[in-house]
Coordinates of C-alpha atoms in Angstrom, one line a residue:
M17 CA 0.0 0.3 -0.1
K18 CA 1.5 3.7 -1.2
I19 CA 1.6 6.0 1.6
L20 CA 2.5 9.5 1.4
I21 CA 3.3 11.4 4.4
P22 CA 3.9 14.9 4.4
N23 CA 7.7 16.9 4.6
T24 CA 6.4 18.8 7.8
I25 CA 6.9 16.2 10.5
E26 CA 9.3 13.2 10.7
L27 CA 7.1 9.9 10.7
N28 CA 8.6 6.6 11.4
L29 CA 6.1 3.7 10.3
R30 CA 6.2 0.3 10.1
A31 CA 8.0 -1.6 7.2
G32 CA 6.8 -3.3 4.6
D33 CA 4.0 -0.1 3.0
D34 CA 5.5 1.9 0.2
V35 CA 6.1 4.7 1.9
V36 CA 6.6 8.1 0.3
V37 CA 7.5 11.8 1.3
Y38 CA 5.6 14.7 -0.7
D39 CA 5.7 18.2 -0.4
V40 CA 2.8 20.2 1.1
N41 CA 3.4 23.0 -0.7
A42 CA 3.1 21.5 -4.5
A43 CA 1.1 18.7 -6.0
V44 CA 1.9 15.4 -5.7
P45 CA 3.7 13.9 -8.4
A46 CA 2.3 12.3 -11.3
A47 CA 4.1 8.9 -10.6
H48 CA 2.7 8.6 -7.0
R49 CA -1.1 9.3 -7.5
D50 CA -1.7 6.4 -7.2
A51 CA -1.3 6.3 -3.7
E52 CA -4.3 4.6 -0.9
V53 CA -3.4 7.1 2.0
L54 CA -2.8 10.6 2.1
V55 CA -1.3 12.0 5.8
A56 CA -1.8 15.6 6.2
W57 CA -0.6 18.2 8.5
H58 CA 0.0 21.8 7.8
N59 CA -1.3 21.7 3.9
S60 CA -2.6 24.6 2.3
A61 CA -6.3 24.1 1.4
E62 CA -5.2 24.3 -2.4
Q63 CA -2.8 21.8 -2.3
L64 CA -5.9 19.2 -0.5
A65 CA -8.1 20.3 -2.7
D66 CA -5.2 19.4 -5.9
A67 CA -4.4 16.1 -3.9
A68 CA -8.4 15.8 -4.2
R69 CA -9.0 15.7 -8.0
T70 CA -5.6 14.2 -8.8
L71 CA -5.6 10.7 -6.6
P72 CA -8.0 8.0 -7.7
A73 CA -6.9 5.9 -6.3
L74 CA -7.4 6.9 -2.7
R75 CA -9.1 5.4 0.1
L76 CA -8.0 7.2 3.5
V77 CA -7.1 10.6 4.3
Q78 CA -5.5 10.8 7.8
A79 CA -5.3 14.4 9.4
L80 CA -3.1 14.9 12.2
A81 CA -4.7 17.7 13.2
S82 CA -7.3 17.6 16.0
G83 CA -9.8 19.1 13.7
A84 CA -10.1 17.9 10.1
D85 CA -12.1 20.9 9.0
V86 CA -9.4 21.8 6.4
V87 CA -9.4 17.8 4.8
L88 CA -13.5 17.8 5.1
N89 CA -13.7 20.8 2.8
A90 CA -11.1 19.7 0.2
G91 CA -13.6 18.0 -2.1
F92 CA -12.2 14.4 -1.8
A93 CA -14.9 12.0 -2.8
A94 CA -17.4 10.2 -0.8
D95 CA -16.1 7.1 -0.8
V96 CA -12.4 8.2 0.5
S97 CA -12.3 8.1 4.4
I98 CA -11.6 10.9 6.6
C99 CA -9.8 10.6 10.0
S100 CA -8.8 13.0 12.4
G101 CA -5.9 13.3 14.9
R102 CA -7.7 13.5 17.8
S103 CA -5.9 12.6 20.9
L104 CA -2.4 13.4 19.3
H105 CA -2.6 16.6 20.6
D106 CA -4.6 15.9 23.8
G107 CA -1.1 17.1 26.2
P108 CA 0.1 20.0 24.1
V109 CA -3.0 21.7 24.4
A110 CA -4.0 21.0 27.3
E111 CA -0.9 22.3 28.9
H112 CA -1.1 25.6 26.6
A113 CA -4.5 26.0 27.7
L114 CA -3.4 26.0 31.4
A115 CA -1.1 28.4 30.9
L116 CA -3.2 30.7 28.8
I117 CA -6.1 30.7 31.4
L118 CA -3.3 31.3 34.2
S119 CA -1.8 34.1 32.1
A120 CA -5.3 35.5 32.2
V121 CA -6.6 35.3 35.7
R122 CA -3.4 36.1 37.0
R123 CA -3.0 38.7 34.2
L124 CA 0.5 38.3 33.7
D125 CA 0.0 40.7 30.5
R126 CA -0.5 43.5 32.3
L127 CA 2.4 42.5 34.9
Q128 CA 4.8 42.7 31.4
D129 CA 3.4 45.6 30.6
A130 CA 4.6 47.2 33.8
Q131 CA 7.8 45.4 33.7
H132 CA 8.9 47.1 29.8
A133 CA 8.0 50.5 31.7
H134 CA 10.3 49.3 34.6
L135 CA 7.1 50.1 36.7
W136 CA 6.6 48.0 40.1
D137 CA 2.8 47.8 40.2
E138 CA 1.2 48.7 43.3
E139 CA -2.2 49.1 42.2
F140 CA -1.7 45.4 41.0
I141 CA -0.4 44.3 44.3
A142 CA -3.2 46.0 46.3
A143 CA -5.9 44.2 44.3
Q144 CA -4.9 40.7 44.2
A145 CA -4.8 40.6 47.5
A146 CA -8.0 42.9 48.6
P147 CA -10.7 41.0 50.0
A148 CA -13.5 42.5 47.3
T149 CA -11.5 41.4 44.3
R150 CA -8.6 38.7 45.7
D151 CA -10.5 36.1 44.0
L152 CA -10.0 37.2 40.1
Y153 CA -6.8 36.8 40.8
T154 CA -7.0 33.0 41.5
L155 CA -8.9 29.5 40.4
A156 CA -9.4 28.3 43.1
G157 CA -13.1 28.7 44.0
A158 CA -13.6 29.4 40.1
T159 CA -16.0 28.0 38.2
V160 CA -14.3 27.1 34.8
T161 CA -16.3 26.2 31.6
I162 CA -14.9 24.1 29.0
W163 CA -17.3 24.6 25.9
G164 CA -16.4 21.5 23.8
F165 CA -15.9 18.3 26.0
G166 CA -13.6 16.0 24.0
S167 CA -10.2 13.8 24.9
I168 CA -8.3 17.6 25.2
A169 CA -11.3 18.7 27.8
A170 CA -10.5 15.0 29.5
R171 CA -7.0 16.1 29.8
L172 CA -7.3 19.5 31.5
A173 CA -9.9 19.4 33.9
P174 CA -8.3 17.5 35.9
L175 CA -5.3 20.1 35.8
L176 CA -7.8 23.1 36.7
Q177 CA -9.6 21.0 39.6
L178 CA -5.7 20.3 41.0
L179 CA -5.7 24.0 41.6
G180 CA -8.9 24.4 42.9
A181 CA -11.5 25.5 40.0
D182 CA -14.8 24.2 39.4
V183 CA -15.2 22.7 36.3
H184 CA -18.2 22.2 33.8
G185 CA -18.2 21.3 30.5
I186 CA -20.9 22.4 27.4
A187 CA -21.6 19.8 24.6
R188 CA -24.2 19.2 22.6
S189 CA -25.3 16.7 24.9
S190 CA -25.6 16.5 28.5
G191 CA -24.1 14.1 30.8
E192 CA -20.9 13.0 32.8
R193 CA -17.4 13.0 31.1
S194 CA -14.4 12.3 33.0
G195 CA -16.1 13.2 36.2
V196 CA -17.2 16.3 34.7
P197 CA -20.8 17.6 34.9
V198 CA -21.3 18.6 31.0
V199 CA -24.6 20.5 30.2
A200 CA -26.2 20.5 26.5
E201 CA -25.7 23.6 24.5
S202 CA -29.2 24.7 24.8
D203 CA -29.1 24.3 28.0
A204 CA -26.1 26.7 28.8
S205 CA -27.3 29.6 30.1
E206 CA -27.3 29.3 33.5
L207 CA -23.9 27.6 33.8
L208 CA -22.3 30.7 32.0
G209 CA -24.5 33.4 34.2
R210 CA -21.7 32.0 36.9
T211 CA -18.7 31.1 35.1
D212 CA -15.7 32.8 35.8
V213 CA -13.1 31.0 33.4
L214 CA -15.1 30.4 29.2
V215 CA -12.4 27.7 27.7
S216 CA -13.4 27.5 24.1
L217 CA -12.3 24.0 22.8
L218 CA -14.5 24.0 19.7
P219 CA -13.7 22.9 16.0
A220 CA -14.7 25.1 13.3
T221 CA -18.1 23.6 11.6
A222 CA -21.0 25.5 9.7
E223 CA -22.4 25.0 13.3
T224 CA -19.9 26.9 15.5
A225 CA -19.2 29.7 12.9
E226 CA -18.9 33.1 15.3
L227 CA -21.2 31.0 18.1
F228 CA -19.1 33.0 20.7
D229 CA -20.9 36.6 19.9
A230 CA -22.1 39.5 21.5
S231 CA -24.5 37.7 23.4
V232 CA -22.1 34.8 24.7
F233 CA -20.2 37.4 25.8
E234 CA -23.2 39.1 27.8
S235 CA -24.5 36.1 29.4
L236 CA -21.2 35.9 31.2
K237 CA -20.7 36.9 34.6
P238 CA -19.2 40.4 34.5
G239 CA -15.6 40.5 34.4
A240 CA -15.3 36.6 33.3
V241 CA -12.3 35.5 31.4
F242 CA -12.6 33.7 28.0
V243 CA -9.9 31.5 26.8
N244 CA -9.7 29.8 23.1
V245 CA -7.8 27.1 22.1
G246 CA -10.1 25.5 19.7
R247 CA -10.8 27.3 16.5
G248 CA -10.7 31.0 15.3
A249 CA -13.5 30.8 13.0
T250 CA -15.4 30.2 16.1
V251 CA -15.4 33.7 17.7
D252 CA -16.6 36.9 16.4
E253 CA -13.6 38.9 16.6
S254 CA -15.8 42.6 16.9
A255 CA -17.3 41.2 19.3
L256 CA -14.8 40.1 21.5
I257 CA -13.0 43.5 21.0
D258 CA -16.1 45.1 22.4
A259 CA -16.8 43.2 25.2
L260 CA -12.8 43.3 26.5
A261 CA -12.7 47.5 26.1
S262 CA -15.8 47.7 27.9
G263 CA -14.7 45.9 30.6
R264 CA -17.5 43.1 30.2
L265 CA -15.0 40.4 29.7
R266 CA -12.0 41.1 32.5
S267 CA -9.3 39.9 30.2
A268 CA -8.9 37.0 26.9
A269 CA -6.5 35.0 25.9
I270 CA -6.6 33.4 22.3
D271 CA -4.0 31.0 20.2
V272 CA -6.3 31.3 17.1
T273 CA -8.1 34.3 15.0
R274 CA -10.1 34.0 12.4
T275 CA -6.9 34.7 9.6
E276 CA -3.5 32.9 10.0
P277 CA -1.0 34.5 10.3
L278 CA -3.3 37.5 11.8
P279 CA -3.0 40.2 9.7
A280 CA -0.2 43.1 10.9
D281 CA -3.3 45.9 11.0
S282 CA -5.9 43.7 12.8
A283 CA -7.3 45.7 15.9
L284 CA -6.7 42.5 17.9
W285 CA -3.2 43.5 18.5
D286 CA -4.0 46.5 20.3
T287 CA -7.0 45.0 21.9
P288 CA -6.6 45.6 25.8
N289 CA -6.3 43.2 28.0
L290 CA -5.7 40.3 25.4
V291 CA -3.3 37.8 24.8
I292 CA -2.4 35.9 21.8
T293 CA -0.5 33.5 20.8
P294 CA 0.5 32.4 17.3
H295 CA -1.4 29.2 16.9
V296 CA 1.5 27.0 19.1
A297 CA -1.1 25.2 21.6
G298 CA -1.5 21.8 19.3
N299 CA 1.7 22.4 17.1
R300 CA 3.2 18.5 17.6
P301 CA 1.4 15.7 16.9
V302 CA 2.4 13.2 19.8
G303 CA 1.6 9.8 18.7
S304 CA 1.3 10.0 15.2
S305 CA 3.3 6.8 13.1
A306 CA 1.1 4.8 15.8
L307 CA -1.9 6.0 14.8
I308 CA -1.3 6.1 10.6
D309 CA -0.4 2.3 11.3
E310 CA -2.7 1.4 13.2
N311 CA -5.4 3.0 10.6
V312 CA -3.5 1.2 8.0
R313 CA -3.8 -1.7 9.6
R314 CA -7.7 -1.3 10.1
L315 CA -8.3 -0.2 6.8
L316 CA -6.5 -3.8 5.1
A317 CA -8.2 -6.0 7.6
D318 CA -11.7 -3.4 6.9
E319 CA -11.9 -2.4 10.8
E320 CA -13.6 0.2 12.0
L321 CA -10.9 3.2 11.5
L322 CA -9.9 5.5 15.0
N323 CA -11.0 8.9 14.9
R324 CA -13.2 9.0 11.6
V325 CA -15.4 11.7 10.6
R326 CA -16.8 11.2 7.5

């Protein structure tokens, strides 16, 4: 079986398969258009669309990203199975999410600004110790809501609980997941109203487009914190800017934006109380080779594929 693997990551697949490295910025060479498996990592939408048109023998596209939205939109034939990299990014994304949450809650952005200004921030020192405001600067006792409760949330939740947070989830359906109470999206308003920190792990789909809009930010507890390590398309960025400028949101931290790289003239760069990182939360899939090997084995054995999204 011929497997095309991208030149954007080092993979060590089991022996026996015909493994070919391809350039994610170029069309697949004619000599390799008989491939049955395509592994995608950091491919452009244009390159994937070209692969969808020119690889007639394709049976599986294995994305290494946790969300396969770019692959799903590329136009691969209906009989081509598409699998995501779900679970490959659980540890790195949970770790980065925790860093952003703590940064936003503890207002490390403000302290860094003070450092650059050679300022010992006495106002901050007083605020984080004062009885009326000190609860804003800690996760102990804070209600943290994770919207999009999958494997990454299951890894993140215990870390937050160890720091004393009361963790809840929002998903398509209610129930308990990994010991965390989860409410359905349709019943989320009451939970949002008492949320101190809202974390998005949502993928980009037609249903999640600009889900985080003015109405959601207004539903949150006044002075709440918003963190996005899901997809930029899920956020109405104008509404986010307004919520931060008005003080409705105390602070926010985002690893993703609608347009990436974020244009130099974007208003987000100068938005107060906002931390931006350049989509680095999950930029190192762990266990990729093992996942590819297992799905190729399952493909050959006509078994159910792991992480199949189509």
